[in-house]
Short mmCIF file of C-alpha atoms in Angstrom, two decimals:
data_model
loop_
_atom_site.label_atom_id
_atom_site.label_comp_id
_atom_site.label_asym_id
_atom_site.label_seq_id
_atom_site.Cartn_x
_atom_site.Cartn_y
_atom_site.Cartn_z
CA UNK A 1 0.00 0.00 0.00
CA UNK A 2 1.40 3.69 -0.91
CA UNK A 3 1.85 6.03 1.37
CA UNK A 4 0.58 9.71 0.97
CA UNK A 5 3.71 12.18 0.24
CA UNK A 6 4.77 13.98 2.75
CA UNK A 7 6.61 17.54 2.94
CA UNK A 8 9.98 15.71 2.46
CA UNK A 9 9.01 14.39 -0.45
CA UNK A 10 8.04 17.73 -1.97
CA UNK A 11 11.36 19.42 -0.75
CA UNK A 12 13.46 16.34 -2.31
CA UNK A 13 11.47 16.54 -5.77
CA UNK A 14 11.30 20.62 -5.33
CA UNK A 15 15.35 20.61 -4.34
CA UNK A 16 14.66 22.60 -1.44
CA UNK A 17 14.80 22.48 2.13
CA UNK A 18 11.72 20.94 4.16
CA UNK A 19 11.38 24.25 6.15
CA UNK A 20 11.53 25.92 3.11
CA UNK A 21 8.87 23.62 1.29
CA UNK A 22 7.07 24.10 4.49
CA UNK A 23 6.45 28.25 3.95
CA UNK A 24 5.95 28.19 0.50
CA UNK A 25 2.90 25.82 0.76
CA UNK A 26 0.94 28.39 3.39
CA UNK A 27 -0.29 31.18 2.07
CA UNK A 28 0.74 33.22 5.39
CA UNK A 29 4.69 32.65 4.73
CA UNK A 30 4.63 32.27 1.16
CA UNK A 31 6.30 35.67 0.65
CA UNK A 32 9.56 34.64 3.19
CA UNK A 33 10.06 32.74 0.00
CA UNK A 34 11.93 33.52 -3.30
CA UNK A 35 8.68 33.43 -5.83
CA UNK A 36 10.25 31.15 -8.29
CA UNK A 37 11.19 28.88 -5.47
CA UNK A 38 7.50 28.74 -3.95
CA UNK A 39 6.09 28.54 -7.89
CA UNK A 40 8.73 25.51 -8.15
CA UNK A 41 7.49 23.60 -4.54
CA UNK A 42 3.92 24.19 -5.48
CA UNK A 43 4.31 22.63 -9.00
CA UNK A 44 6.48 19.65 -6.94
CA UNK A 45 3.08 19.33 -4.18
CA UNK A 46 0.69 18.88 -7.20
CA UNK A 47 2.60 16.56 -9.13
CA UNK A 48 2.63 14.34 -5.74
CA UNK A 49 -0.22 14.68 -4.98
CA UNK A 50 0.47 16.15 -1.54
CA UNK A 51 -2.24 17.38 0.76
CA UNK A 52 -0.71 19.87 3.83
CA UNK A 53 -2.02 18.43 7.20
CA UNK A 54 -3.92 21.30 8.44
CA UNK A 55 -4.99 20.11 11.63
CA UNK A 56 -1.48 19.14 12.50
CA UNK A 57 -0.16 22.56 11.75
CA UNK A 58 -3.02 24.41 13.45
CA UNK A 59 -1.37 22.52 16.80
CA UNK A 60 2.05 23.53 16.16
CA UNK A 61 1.44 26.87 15.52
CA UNK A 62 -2.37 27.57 16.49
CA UNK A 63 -3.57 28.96 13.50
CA UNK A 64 -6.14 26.94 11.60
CA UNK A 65 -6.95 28.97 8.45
CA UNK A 66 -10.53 28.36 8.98
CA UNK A 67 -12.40 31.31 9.38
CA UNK A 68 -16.09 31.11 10.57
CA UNK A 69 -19.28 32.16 8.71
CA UNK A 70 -22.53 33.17 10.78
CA UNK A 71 -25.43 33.78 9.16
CA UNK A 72 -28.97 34.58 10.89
CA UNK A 73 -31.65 32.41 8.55
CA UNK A 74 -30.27 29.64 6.06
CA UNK A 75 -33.53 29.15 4.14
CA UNK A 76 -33.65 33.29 3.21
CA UNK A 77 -32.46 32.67 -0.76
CA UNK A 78 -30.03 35.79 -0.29
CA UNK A 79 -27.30 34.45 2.10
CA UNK A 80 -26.05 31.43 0.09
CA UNK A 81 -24.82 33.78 -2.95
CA UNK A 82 -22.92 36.03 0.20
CA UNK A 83 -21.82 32.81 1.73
CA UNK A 84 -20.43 31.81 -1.96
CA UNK A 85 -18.54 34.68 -2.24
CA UNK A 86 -17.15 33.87 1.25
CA UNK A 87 -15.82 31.02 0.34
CA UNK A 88 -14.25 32.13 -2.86
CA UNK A 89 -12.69 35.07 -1.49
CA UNK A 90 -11.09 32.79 1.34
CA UNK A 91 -9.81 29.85 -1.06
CA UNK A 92 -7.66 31.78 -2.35
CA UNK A 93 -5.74 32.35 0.75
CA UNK A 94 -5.67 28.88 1.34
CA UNK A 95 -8.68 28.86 4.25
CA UNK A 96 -11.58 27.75 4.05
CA UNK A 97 -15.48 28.62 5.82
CA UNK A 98 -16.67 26.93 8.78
CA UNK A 99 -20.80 27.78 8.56
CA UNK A 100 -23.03 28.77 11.50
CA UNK A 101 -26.47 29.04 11.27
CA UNK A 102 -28.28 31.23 13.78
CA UNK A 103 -32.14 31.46 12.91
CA UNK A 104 -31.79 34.55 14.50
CA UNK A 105 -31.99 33.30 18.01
CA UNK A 106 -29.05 35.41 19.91
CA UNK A 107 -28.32 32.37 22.34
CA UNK A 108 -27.69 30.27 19.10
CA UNK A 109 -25.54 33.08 18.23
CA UNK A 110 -23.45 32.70 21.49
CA UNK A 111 -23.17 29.20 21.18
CA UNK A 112 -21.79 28.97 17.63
CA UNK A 113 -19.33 31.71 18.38
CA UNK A 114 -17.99 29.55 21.64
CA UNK A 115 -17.79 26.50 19.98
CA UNK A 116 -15.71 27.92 16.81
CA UNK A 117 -13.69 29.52 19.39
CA UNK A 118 -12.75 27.05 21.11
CA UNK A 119 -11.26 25.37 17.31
CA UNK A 120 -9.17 27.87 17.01
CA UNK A 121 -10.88 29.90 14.18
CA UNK A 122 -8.70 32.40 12.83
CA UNK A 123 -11.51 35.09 12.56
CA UNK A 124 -15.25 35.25 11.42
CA UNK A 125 -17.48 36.89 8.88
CA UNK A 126 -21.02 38.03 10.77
CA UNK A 127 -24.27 38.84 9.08
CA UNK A 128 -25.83 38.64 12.24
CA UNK A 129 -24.63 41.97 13.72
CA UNK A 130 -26.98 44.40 15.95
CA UNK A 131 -27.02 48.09 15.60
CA UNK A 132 -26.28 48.05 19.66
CA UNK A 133 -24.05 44.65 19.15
CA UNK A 134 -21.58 44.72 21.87
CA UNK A 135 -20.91 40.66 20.96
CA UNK A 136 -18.46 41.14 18.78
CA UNK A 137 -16.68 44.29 20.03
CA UNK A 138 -13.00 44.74 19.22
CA UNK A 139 -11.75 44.87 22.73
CA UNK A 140 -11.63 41.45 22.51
CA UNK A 141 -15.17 39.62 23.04
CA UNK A 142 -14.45 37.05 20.40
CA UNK A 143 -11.06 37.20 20.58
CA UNK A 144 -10.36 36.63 17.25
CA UNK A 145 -10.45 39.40 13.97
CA UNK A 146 -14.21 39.90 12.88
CA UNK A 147 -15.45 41.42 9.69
CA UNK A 148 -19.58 42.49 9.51
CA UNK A 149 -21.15 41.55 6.57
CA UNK A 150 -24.65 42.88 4.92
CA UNK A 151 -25.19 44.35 8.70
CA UNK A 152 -23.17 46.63 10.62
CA UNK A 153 -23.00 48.21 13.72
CA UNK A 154 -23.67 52.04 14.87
CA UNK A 155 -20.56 52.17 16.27
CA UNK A 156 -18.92 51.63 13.41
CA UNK A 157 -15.71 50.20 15.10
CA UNK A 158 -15.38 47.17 13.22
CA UNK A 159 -14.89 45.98 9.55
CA UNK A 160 -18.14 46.06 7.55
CA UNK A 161 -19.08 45.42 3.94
CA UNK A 162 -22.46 46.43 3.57
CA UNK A 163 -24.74 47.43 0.30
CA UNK A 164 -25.81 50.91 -0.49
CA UNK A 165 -29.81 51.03 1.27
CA UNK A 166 -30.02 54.56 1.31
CA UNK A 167 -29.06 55.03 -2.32
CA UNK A 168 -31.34 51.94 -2.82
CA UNK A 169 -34.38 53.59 -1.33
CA UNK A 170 -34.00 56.76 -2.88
CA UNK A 171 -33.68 55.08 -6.32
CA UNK A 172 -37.50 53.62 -4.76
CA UNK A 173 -39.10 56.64 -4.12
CA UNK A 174 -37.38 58.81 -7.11
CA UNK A 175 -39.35 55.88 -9.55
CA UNK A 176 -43.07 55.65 -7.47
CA UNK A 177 -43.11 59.57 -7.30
CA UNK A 178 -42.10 59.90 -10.92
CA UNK A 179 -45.20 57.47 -11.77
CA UNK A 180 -46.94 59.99 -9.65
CA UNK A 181 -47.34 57.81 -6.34
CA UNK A 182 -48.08 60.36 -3.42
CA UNK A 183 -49.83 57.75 -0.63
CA UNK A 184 -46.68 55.64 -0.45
CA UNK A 185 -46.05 53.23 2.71
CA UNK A 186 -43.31 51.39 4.41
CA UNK A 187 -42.95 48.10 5.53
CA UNK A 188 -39.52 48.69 7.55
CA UNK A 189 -37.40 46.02 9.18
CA UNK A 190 -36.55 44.93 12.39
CA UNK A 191 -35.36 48.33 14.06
CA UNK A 192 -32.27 46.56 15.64
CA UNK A 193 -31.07 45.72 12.56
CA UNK A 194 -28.85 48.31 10.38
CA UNK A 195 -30.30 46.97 7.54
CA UNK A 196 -33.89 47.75 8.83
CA UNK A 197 -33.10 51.01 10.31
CA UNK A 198 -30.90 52.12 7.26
CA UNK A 199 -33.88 51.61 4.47
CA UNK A 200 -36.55 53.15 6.76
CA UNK A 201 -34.04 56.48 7.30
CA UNK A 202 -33.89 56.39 3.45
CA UNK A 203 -37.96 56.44 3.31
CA UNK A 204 -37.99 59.50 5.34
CA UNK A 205 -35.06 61.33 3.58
CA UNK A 206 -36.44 60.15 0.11
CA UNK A 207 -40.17 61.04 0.72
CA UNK A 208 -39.37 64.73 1.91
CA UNK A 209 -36.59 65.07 -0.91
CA UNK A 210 -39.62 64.93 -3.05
CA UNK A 211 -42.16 66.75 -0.97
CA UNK A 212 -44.22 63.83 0.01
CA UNK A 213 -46.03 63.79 3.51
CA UNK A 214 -44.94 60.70 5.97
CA UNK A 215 -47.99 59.56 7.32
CA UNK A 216 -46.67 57.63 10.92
CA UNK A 217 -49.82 55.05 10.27
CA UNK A 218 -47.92 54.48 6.57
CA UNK A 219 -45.11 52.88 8.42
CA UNK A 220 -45.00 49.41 9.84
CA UNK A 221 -41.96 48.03 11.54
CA UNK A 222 -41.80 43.68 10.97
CA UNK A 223 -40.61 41.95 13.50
CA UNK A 224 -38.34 40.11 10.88
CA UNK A 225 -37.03 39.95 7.34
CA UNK A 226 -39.32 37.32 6.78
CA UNK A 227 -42.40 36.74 4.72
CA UNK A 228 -44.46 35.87 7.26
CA UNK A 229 -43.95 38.44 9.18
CA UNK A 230 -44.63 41.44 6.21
CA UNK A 231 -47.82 39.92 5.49
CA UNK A 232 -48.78 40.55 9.06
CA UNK A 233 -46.95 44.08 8.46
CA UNK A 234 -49.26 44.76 5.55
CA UNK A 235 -52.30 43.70 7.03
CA UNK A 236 -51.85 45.71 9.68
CA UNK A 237 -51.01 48.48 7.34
CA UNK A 238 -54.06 48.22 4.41
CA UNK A 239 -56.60 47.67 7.13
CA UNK A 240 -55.55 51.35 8.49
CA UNK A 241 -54.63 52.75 5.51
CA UNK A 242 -56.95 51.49 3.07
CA UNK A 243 -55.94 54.42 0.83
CA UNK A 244 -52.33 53.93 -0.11
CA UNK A 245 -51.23 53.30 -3.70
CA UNK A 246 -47.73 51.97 -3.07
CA UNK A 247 -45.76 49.38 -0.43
CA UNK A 248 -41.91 49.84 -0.26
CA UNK A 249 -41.23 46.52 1.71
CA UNK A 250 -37.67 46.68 3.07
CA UNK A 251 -36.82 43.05 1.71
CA UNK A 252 -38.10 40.64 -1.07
CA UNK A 253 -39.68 38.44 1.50
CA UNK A 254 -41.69 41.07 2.98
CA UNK A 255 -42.67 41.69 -0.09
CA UNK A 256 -43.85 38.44 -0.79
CA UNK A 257 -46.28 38.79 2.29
CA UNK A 258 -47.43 41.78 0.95
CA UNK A 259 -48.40 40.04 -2.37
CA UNK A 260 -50.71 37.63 -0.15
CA UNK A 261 -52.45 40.06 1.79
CA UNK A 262 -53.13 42.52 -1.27
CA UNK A 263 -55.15 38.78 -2.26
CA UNK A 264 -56.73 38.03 0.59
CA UNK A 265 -58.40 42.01 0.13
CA UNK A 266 -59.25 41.45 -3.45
CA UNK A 267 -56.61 44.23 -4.58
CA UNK A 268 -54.75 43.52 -7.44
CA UNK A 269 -50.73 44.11 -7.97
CA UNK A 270 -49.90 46.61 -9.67
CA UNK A 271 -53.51 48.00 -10.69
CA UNK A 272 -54.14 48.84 -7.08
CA UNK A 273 -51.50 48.49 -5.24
CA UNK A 274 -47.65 49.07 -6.30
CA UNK A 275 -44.97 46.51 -4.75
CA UNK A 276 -41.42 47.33 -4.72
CA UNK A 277 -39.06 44.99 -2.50
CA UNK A 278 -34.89 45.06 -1.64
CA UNK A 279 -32.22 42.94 -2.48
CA UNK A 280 -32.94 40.83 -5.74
CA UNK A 281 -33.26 37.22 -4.38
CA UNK A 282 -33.59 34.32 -6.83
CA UNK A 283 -36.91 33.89 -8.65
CA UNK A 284 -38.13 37.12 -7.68
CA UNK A 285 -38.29 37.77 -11.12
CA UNK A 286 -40.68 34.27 -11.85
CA UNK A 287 -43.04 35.82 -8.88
CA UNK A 288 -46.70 36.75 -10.35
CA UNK A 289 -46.21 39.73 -11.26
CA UNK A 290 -42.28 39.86 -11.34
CA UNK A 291 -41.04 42.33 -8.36
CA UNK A 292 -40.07 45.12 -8.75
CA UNK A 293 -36.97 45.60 -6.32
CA UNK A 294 -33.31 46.49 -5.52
CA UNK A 295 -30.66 44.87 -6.64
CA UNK A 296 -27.76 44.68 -3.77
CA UNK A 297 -24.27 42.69 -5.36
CA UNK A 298 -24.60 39.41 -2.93
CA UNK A 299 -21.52 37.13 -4.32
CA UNK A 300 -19.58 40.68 -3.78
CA UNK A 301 -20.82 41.09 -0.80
CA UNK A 302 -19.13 37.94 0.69
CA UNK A 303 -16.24 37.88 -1.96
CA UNK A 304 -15.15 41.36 0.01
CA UNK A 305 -15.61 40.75 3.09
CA UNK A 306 -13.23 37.70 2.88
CA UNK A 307 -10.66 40.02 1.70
CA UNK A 308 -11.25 42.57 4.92
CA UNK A 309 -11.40 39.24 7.01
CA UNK A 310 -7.76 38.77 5.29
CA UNK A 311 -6.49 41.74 5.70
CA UNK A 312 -7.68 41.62 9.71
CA UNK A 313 -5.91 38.83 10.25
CA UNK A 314 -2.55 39.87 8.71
CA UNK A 315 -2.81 43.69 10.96
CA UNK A 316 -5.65 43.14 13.63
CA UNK A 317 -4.68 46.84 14.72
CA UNK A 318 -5.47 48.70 11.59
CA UNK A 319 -8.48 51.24 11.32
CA UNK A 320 -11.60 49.50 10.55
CA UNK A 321 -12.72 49.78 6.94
CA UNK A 322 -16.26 50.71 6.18
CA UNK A 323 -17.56 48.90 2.67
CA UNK A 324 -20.28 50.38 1.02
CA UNK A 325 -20.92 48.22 -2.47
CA UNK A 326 -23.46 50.30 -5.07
CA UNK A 327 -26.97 48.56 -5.86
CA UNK A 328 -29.36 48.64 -8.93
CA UNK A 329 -33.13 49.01 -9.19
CA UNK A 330 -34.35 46.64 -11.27
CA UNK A 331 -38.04 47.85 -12.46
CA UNK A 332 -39.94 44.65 -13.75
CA UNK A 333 -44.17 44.35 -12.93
CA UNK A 334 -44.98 44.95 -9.66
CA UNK A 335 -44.88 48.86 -10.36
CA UNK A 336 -47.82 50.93 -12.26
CA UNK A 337 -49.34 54.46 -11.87
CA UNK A 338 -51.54 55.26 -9.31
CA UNK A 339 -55.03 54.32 -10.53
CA UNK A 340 -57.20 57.52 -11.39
#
């Protein structure tokens, strides 16, 4: 029976040393290395077939390159492109993701992050951040480099990459009031949550940008980004305000629940009732009618906040970055004039 090669083997074949065969094969130490040397062992460890023995190296020198991946709901159709890009944006570094799901249940939360902790994660990627979060403050809560990712904090204090809501809901607005929409409503998300908070501040700012009245009773605050809980949100909302022409729903699954309750009153989308939603999930388009909605970059999303992950690791003392990543509206059905 063959043995597996082993870093000996690649420094015999590569005509190095087995220290030196050792650096050029992780990414952290691969620049202590002359470049033609590390090209030359790397072309020597795939034509063996060699495999470095992570675990074993994580004990010698307690760094695992895994980096761990918390997300708050698994079956919302917008994390697994952000988780993609996570993993992309990692490979290439030579780590890989180590995926925590939360279902938004903050004990969860505090479990996950103990448990990866105690494997020696290198650092972790959060889309499960508070506005108030004090979880994963720098002074050394997690102990470990953390990057933010579609969520942030108010504080501001640690590495975020986050898409564009404000710009997103103005975009919103600036199309309803140019089909002449003046009764326009907001289903807003959880106020905890930047990404609630952020897209109802852009309703406000939007709506008097273009001299429209807020109506207090045209705002609903779900409890989550879910679609159950928008079509509660918009019941609540169309049973008080019978009257309003348009629903800005702060996420495609809120806007889903709006679809359902505009049924259950006998009001049609778009002839009675205009639907615009946020982010672009899959098959939002294949929706009867096709939303109308804001497109945020997800892949990107993730694919950059690996690289600010990264760049923690490498300097955990440097200024925290703040990513802001530009979105689209995408105008498809689910958007008509006011009826007469």
């Amino acid at each position: 029976m063959s043995t597996a090669p082993t870093i000996k083997d690649v420094a015999k074949l590569a005509k190095v040393h087995a220290a030196t065969a050792s650096r050029a094969l992780n990414p952290r130490t691969r620049d202590m290395v002359n470049a033609r040397t590390a090209i030359r062992v790397m072309e020597a460890a795939k034509s063996l077939g060699y495999a470095p023995n992570s675990a074993a190296r994580s004990l010698r020198t307690r760094v695992s390159s895994v980096a761990g991946v918390i997300i708050p709901d698994l079956r919302n159709p917008m994390f697994p492109p952000i988780v993609r890009g996570v993993e992309d944006g990692l490979r290439d570094a030579g780590y890989m993701a180590l995926l925590g799901n939360t279902d938004g249940d903050l004990a969860r939360e505090r479990e996950l992050l103990s448990t990866m902790r105690g494997r020696q994660t290198d650092g972790f990627i959060l889309a499960t951040s508070r506005r108030d979060d004090l979880l994963a403050d720098p002074g050394g809560t997690l102990g470990a480099p953390t990057v933010l990712v579609n969520r942030r904090t108010d504080a501001g204090d640690l590495p975020s990459v986050t898409a564009d809501s404000a710009a997103g809901i103005h975009a919103v607005i600036r199309l309803l009031a140019g089909k002449g929409h003046r009764r326009i409503a907001h289903l807003a998300g959880p106020r905890e949550l930047s990404t609630g908070w952020e897209r109802y501040r852009g309703y406000l700012d939007a709506m008097a940008a273009h001299g429209l009245e807020v109506d207090p009773d045209r705002v609903r605050f779900c409890e989550s980004f879910t679609e159950e809980s928008g079509y509660r949100a918009a019941c609540q909302l169309l049973d008080a305000r019978p009257e309003v022409t348009a629903l800005v729903a702060a996420n495609d699954l809120v806007a889903l629940g709006c679809y359902t309750a505009l049924a259950e009153r006998g009001l049609r989308c778009p002839a009675d009732v205009s639907v615009i939603g946020f982010n672009d999930m899959p098959f939002v388009d294949r929706q009867r009618p096709p939303l109308t909605t804001v497109r945020i970059p997800h892949y990107d999303l993730g694919f950059e906040a690996a690289r600010l992950l990264l760049e923690r690791i490498a300097n955990p003392t440097a200024p925290a970055k703040r990513v802001v990543l530009p979105v689209t509206l995408v105008e498809r059905e689910s958007v008509a004039p006011p009826r007469r």
